Each structure stands twice: as C-alpha cells, then as structure tokens.
Coordinates of C-alpha atoms in Angstrom, one line a residue:
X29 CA 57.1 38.4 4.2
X30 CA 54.0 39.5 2.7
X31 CA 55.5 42.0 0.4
X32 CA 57.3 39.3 -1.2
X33 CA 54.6 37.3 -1.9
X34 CA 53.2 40.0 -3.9
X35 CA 56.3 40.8 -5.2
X36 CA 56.2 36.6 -6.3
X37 CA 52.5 37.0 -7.6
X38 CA 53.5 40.0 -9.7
X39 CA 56.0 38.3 -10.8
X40 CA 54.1 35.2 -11.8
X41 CA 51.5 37.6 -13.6
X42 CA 54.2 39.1 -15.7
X43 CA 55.5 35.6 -16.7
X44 CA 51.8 34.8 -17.3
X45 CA 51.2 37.4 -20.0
X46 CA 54.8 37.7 -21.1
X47 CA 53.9 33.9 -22.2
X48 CA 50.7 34.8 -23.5
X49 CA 52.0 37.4 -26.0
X50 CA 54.6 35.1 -27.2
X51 CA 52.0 32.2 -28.0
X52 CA 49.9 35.2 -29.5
X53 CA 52.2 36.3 -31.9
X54 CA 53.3 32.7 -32.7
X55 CA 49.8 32.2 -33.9
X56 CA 49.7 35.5 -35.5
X57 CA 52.8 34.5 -37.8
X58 CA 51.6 31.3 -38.7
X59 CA 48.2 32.7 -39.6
X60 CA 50.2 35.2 -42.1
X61 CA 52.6 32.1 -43.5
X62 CA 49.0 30.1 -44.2
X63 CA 47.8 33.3 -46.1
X64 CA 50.8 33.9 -47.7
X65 CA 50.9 30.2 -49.2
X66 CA 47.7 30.2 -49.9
X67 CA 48.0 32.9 -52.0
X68 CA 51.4 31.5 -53.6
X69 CA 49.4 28.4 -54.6
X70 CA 49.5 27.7 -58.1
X71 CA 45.1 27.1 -58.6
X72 CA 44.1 24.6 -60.9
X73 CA 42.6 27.4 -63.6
X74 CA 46.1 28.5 -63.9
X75 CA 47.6 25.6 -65.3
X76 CA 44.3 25.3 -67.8
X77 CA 45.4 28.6 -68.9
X78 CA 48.9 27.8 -68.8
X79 CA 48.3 24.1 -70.7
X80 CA 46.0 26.5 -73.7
X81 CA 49.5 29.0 -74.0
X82 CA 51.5 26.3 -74.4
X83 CA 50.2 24.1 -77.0
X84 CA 49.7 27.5 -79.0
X85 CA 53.2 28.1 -78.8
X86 CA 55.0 24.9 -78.8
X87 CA 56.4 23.1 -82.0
X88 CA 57.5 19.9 -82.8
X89 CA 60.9 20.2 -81.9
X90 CA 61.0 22.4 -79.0
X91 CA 61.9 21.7 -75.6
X92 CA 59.4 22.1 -72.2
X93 CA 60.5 22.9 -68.9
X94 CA 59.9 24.0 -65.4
X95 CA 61.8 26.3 -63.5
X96 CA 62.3 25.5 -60.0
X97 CA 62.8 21.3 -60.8
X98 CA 60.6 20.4 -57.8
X99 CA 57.4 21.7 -59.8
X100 CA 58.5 19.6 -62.9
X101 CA 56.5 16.8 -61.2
X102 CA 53.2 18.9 -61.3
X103 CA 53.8 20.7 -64.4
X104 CA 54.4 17.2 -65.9
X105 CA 51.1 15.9 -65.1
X106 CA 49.4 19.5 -65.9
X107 CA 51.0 19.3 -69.3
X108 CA 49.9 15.9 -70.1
X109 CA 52.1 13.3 -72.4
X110 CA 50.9 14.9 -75.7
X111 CA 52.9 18.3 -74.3
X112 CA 55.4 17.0 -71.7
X113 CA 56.4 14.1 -73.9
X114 CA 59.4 11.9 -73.1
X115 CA 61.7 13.0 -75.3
X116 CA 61.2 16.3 -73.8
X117 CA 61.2 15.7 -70.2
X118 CA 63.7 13.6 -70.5
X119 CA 66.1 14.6 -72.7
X120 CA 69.6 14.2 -72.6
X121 CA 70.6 17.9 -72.6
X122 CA 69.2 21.8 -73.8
X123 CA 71.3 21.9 -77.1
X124 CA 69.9 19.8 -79.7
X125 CA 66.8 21.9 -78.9
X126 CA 66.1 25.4 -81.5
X127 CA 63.8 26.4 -79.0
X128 CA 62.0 26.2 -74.8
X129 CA 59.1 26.9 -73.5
X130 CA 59.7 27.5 -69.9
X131 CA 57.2 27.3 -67.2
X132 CA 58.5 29.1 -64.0
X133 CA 57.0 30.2 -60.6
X134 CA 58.4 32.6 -57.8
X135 CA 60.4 34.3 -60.9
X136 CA 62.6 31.3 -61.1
X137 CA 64.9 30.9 -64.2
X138 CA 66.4 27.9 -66.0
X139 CA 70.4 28.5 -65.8
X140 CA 70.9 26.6 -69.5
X141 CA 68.5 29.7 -70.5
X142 CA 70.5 32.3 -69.6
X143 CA 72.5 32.5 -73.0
X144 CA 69.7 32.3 -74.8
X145 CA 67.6 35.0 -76.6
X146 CA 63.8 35.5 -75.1
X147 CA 61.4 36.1 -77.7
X148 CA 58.2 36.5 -75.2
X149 CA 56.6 36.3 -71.8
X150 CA 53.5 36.0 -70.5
X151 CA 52.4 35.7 -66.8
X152 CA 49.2 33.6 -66.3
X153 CA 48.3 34.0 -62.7
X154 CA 50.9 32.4 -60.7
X155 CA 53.1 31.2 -63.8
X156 CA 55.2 32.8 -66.1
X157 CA 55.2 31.2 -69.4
X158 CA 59.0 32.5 -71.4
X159 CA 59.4 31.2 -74.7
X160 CA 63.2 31.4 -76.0
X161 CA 65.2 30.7 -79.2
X162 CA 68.4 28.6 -78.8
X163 CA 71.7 31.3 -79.8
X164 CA 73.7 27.9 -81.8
X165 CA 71.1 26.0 -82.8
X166 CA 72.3 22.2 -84.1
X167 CA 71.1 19.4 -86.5
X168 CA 71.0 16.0 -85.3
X169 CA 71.9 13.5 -88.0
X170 CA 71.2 10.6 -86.2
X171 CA 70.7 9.8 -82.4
X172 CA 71.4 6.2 -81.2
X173 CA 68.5 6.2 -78.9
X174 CA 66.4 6.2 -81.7
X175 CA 68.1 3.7 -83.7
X176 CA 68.1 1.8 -81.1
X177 CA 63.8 2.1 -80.5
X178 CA 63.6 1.3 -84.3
X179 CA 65.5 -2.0 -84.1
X180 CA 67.9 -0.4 -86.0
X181 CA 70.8 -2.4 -83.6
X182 CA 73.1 -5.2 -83.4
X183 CA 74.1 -6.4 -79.8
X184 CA 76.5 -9.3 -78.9
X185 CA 78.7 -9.8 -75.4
X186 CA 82.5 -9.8 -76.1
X187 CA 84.7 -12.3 -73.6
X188 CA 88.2 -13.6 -75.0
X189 CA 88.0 -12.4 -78.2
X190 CA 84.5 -14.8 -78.4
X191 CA 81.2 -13.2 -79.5
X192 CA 78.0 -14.2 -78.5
X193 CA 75.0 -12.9 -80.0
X194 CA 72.4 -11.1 -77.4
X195 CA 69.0 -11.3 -79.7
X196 CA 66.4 -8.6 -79.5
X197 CA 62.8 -10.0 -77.4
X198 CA 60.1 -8.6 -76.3
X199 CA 58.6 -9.5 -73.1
X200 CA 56.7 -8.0 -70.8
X201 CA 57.7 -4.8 -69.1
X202 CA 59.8 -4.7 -66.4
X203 CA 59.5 -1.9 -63.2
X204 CA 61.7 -1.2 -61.1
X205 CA 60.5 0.1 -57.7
X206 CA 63.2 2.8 -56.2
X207 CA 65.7 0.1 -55.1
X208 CA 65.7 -1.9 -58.4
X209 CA 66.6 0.2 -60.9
X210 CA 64.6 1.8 -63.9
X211 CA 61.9 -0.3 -65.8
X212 CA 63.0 -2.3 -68.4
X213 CA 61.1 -1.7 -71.3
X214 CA 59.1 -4.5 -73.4
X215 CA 61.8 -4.1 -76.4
X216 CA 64.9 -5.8 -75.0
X217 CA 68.8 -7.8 -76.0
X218 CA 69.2 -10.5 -73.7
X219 CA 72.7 -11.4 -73.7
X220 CA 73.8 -15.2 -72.7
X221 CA 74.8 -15.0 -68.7
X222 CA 72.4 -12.3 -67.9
X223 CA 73.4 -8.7 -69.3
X224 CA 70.2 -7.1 -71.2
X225 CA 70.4 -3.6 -73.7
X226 CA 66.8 -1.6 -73.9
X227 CA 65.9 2.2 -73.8
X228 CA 64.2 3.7 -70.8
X229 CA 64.0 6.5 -68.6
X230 CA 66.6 6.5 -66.0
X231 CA 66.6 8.8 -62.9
X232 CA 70.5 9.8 -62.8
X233 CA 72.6 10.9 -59.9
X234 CA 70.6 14.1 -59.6
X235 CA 67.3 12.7 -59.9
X236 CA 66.7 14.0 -63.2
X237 CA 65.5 11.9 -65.9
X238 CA 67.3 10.6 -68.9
X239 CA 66.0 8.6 -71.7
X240 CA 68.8 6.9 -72.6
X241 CA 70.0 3.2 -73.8
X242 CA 70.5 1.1 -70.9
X243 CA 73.0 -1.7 -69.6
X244 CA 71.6 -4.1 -66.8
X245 CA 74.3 -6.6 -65.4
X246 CA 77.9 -5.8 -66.9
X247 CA 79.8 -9.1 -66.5
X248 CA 83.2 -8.8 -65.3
X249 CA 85.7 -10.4 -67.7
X250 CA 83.3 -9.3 -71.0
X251 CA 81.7 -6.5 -72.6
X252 CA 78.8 -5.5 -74.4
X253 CA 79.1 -4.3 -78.1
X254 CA 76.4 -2.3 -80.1
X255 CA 76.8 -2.0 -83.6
X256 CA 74.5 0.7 -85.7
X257 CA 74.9 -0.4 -88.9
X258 CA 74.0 2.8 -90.7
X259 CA 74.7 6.6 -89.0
X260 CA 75.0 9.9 -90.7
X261 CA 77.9 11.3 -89.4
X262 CA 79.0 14.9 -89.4
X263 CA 80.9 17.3 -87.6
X264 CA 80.9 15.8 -83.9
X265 CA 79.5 12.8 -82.2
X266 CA 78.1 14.7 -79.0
X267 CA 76.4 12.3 -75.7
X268 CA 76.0 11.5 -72.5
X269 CA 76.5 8.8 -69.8
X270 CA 75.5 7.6 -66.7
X271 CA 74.5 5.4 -64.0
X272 CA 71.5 4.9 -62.4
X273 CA 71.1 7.6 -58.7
X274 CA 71.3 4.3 -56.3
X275 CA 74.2 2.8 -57.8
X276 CA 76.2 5.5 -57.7
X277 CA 75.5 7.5 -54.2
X278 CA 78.4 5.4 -52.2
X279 CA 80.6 6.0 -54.5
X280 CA 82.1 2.6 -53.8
X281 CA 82.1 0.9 -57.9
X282 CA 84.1 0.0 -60.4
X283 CA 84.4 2.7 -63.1
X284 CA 82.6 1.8 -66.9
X285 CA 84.4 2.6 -69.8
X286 CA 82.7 3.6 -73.3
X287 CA 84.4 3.7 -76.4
X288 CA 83.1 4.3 -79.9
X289 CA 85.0 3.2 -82.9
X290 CA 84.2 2.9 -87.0
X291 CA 86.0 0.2 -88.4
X292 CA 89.3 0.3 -87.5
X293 CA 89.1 3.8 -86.0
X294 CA 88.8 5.0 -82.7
X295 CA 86.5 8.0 -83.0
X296 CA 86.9 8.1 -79.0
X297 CA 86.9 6.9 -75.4
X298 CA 84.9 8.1 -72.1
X299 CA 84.8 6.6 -68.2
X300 CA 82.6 7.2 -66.3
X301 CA 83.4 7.2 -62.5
X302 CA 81.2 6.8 -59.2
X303 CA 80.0 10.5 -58.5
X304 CA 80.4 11.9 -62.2
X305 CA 77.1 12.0 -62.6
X306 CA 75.7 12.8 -65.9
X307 CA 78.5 13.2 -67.7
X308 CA 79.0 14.9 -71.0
X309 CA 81.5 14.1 -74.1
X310 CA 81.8 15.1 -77.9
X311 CA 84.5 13.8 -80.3
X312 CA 85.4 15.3 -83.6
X313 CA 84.1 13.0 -86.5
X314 CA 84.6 15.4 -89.7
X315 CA 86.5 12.8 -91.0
X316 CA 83.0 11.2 -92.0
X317 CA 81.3 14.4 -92.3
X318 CA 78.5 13.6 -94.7
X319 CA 79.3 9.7 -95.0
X320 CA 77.2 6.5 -93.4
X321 CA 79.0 3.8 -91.9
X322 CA 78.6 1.4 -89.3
X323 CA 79.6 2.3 -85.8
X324 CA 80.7 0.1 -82.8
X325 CA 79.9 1.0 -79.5
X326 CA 81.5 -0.7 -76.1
X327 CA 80.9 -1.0 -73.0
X328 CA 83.1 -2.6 -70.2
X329 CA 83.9 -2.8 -66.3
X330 CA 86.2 -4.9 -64.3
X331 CA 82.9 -5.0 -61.7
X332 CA 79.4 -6.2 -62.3
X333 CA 78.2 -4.5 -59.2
X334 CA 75.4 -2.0 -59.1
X335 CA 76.7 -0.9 -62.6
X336 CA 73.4 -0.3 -63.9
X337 CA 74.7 2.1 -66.5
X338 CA 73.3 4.1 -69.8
X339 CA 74.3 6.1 -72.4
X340 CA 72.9 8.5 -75.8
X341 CA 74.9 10.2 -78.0
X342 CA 74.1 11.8 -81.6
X343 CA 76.0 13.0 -84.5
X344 CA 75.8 16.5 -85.3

C-alpha cells in the first residue's frame, strides 16, 4: 500500500514538472515571437527616410505603391497626400502609368511588377524602396474621370424614350460610413426621382480603392446617360467597372449594363455581374483615331437595389 503511494507521489511530481517545462517553454517562444516583431517593426525614422527617397525619385506621372496591400494604409499616411495622392492610390489600374515606385516590406513584390524592368533598389531599414519603368508604356488622350471633375459633362435619365435633364449642384459633401456606400462628393448630377452622378473614391469588391465616376440609385425602368462632348480618341477606349464591396458580397443583384456609343455608333458594350469585381474592358476605336467627337455613355439595370455602381475609362 505504501509503495503505491509513492509510486502515486512520483508520479504526481513528474506531472508537476512535466507541466512546468511545457509552461516554460511556452513563455520562452512567445518571448522570441515578441523579439522577433519587435525587430520586424517598421520604426518611424524608416519611413522619414523612406518619405526623403521617394519624393527624390518620384515624377509627376508615376505611380506609388506598397507591397503587401495591408501596409498601404500606413504607407499612405507616411507618404502624405502631396506623395500618395489620389490619383495614385487610387487608380484604376498599373498601365497608364510609365513608371512605380514601390514600397515593400518582408521582400514582398507587386505581381503587376513582375513584367516590368527595375531600374533601382534601395533598402532603408526595414523597407525596400524599387523603382521600375513600365515595358508598353501608353498615352492617355483623355480620361472621363477627369472630364467629368472639370464639368466637362452632360447628364440626363433616359425612361420611354423621354429625357430628363439631371443638372450639376454642389452641396455639401456626403460620407458614407461602411454600410452606406462611398462619400458623395460636393460636385454632383441630381437626376429627377433620385439617381445622382459624381466622382469619388470607392472601395470595390476587394477593398481596394478606385476613383472612379459613380452611380447612386439606378431606377428600374430608366437609365442614366453621360455625354462628353469633346474626347480625343485614338487607338482603344480602355476602363473599368464596378460596384461598391457591400453591394456586391451576396451576390444576390441585378446585373448593370454599360455601353458607349458615338453618334450612331456603338463603340461597345460591358455587364457587370454580382461577384465580377473590378472588371476590365477595352474596345477598338481607330476608327476615330486622332478625331474629337462627342461620346455617349449608358448606364442601365432592371434593379435599383444595392446597385451602387462606377466606372472610368480613357482613350488611348
């Protein structure tokens, strides 16, 4: 009886340290992970350093970026908006760029990089500052969004064959908390029944942001017509579309159909569909290489729904 009690205390003891050693080197790991991001921190004096590299490299038309996305957020602020300006950070896509700056940690790299040519690197403490020429670069004639910021727009809701003219306000600026869509900017074209045009910044299905012309309140039965009265066309008219990430993550709404036309010609037609994302398109316009004309943009969906939907496209 006696001998197993011991044997129980013994056994007990074991337990005892067994337990101990595990809760030892439990510690002992997490005091090495604590080290180990501490000394993957990216310090403050880095991104001073980082900020001076930049704005010694950058140009006017280049493109900034971060590399992985989830630092964009602190590289952003870093940058500040005379660097990480909207038309950068949110721009609609790498190719109407000649050249990026790229600001990566951990060795990351920018996929839409990959093709093109490095021309230098420097490491700066914890960030790696790679500055890279674009392999086919393009020149954009004219971009819509811009148009659009300069007024340079005609807008008018289509129902029945009826127009009604949606005339360009401003009010006060509109934002739109993460359930309400993106803010509406103070330059707006408030269409009779409730549908509004403006450019902002929209987060698409991914999160990323997109400046882009945006579509508030599609009415079913009608669309919404843009007309730029004077774009320099060339070889392509290249763009985007999109709907904002909350109305499209059930994949539950009706699809939105885009079509571009100059006078009596189609130049082309795009749908976007719950899930596509940001979704890319180009149509062939060297028919009016070189010539201005006036082109007519439309938007329609058979659901008003959640359709909180934008677009940009250039010529090229």
């Amino acid at each position: 009886m006696e001998n197993g009690m011991e044997s129980n205390e013994t056994n007990q003891r074991k337990k005892g340290w067994w337990c101990f050693l595990v809760l030892l080197l439990v510690g002992l790991m997490e005091l090495g992970l604590h080290f180990y991001q501490r000394q993957d921190v990216v310090s403050e004096q880095d991104w001073q350093n980082v900020r001076t590299l930049v704005a010694s490299w950058i140009q006017q038309e280049d493109w900034l970026t971060f590399s992985p996305d989830w630092i964009e957020p602190v590289g952003r602020a870093q940058m500040g908006n005379a660097l990480a300006t909207v038309e950068r950070i949110a721009a609609p896509d790498e190719t109407r760029f000649p050249r990026a700056i790229e600001l990566s940690i951990r060795n990351h790299n920018r996929p839409e990089l990959r093709s093109w040519k490095k021309v230098k690197e420097k490491r700066l403490g914890r960030i790696t500052v790679r500055l890279f020429e674009n392999p086919t670069p393009v020149s954009i004639l004219s971009d819509l969004v811009q148009e659009a910021k300069k007024g340079a727009l005609l807008v008018s809701r289509v129902q029945s064959e009826h127009l009604a003219s949606c005339p360009q306000v401003f009010q006060q600026v509109q934002t739109g908390g993460f359930t309400f869509g993106p803010a509406i900017a103070a330059q707006r074209w408030v269409c009779p029944g409730g549908s509004l045009v403006t450019v902002t910044v929209v987060p698409i299905l991914d999160y990323r942001p997109r400046q882009c012309i945006y579509l508030f309140h599609l009415q079913e039965g009608a669309s919404v017509r843009l007309i730029f009265p004077r774009i320099l066309f060339g070889r392509a008219l290249h763009g985007h579309h999109g709907l904002y990430a909350n109305a499209e993550h059930e994949q539950k709404g009706a699809p939105v159909k885009l079509s571009f036309s100059i006078g009596q010609s189609i130049v082309g037609q795009v749908t976007h569909y719950d899930g596509d994302g940001w979704k890319g398109f180009e149509f062939d316009t060297q028919t009016w290489a070189a010539d201005r004309a006036e082109l007519t943009v439309d938007i329609v969906s058979s659901i008003n729904r959640d359709r909180m939907y934008c677009f940009e496209a250039d010529t090229r």
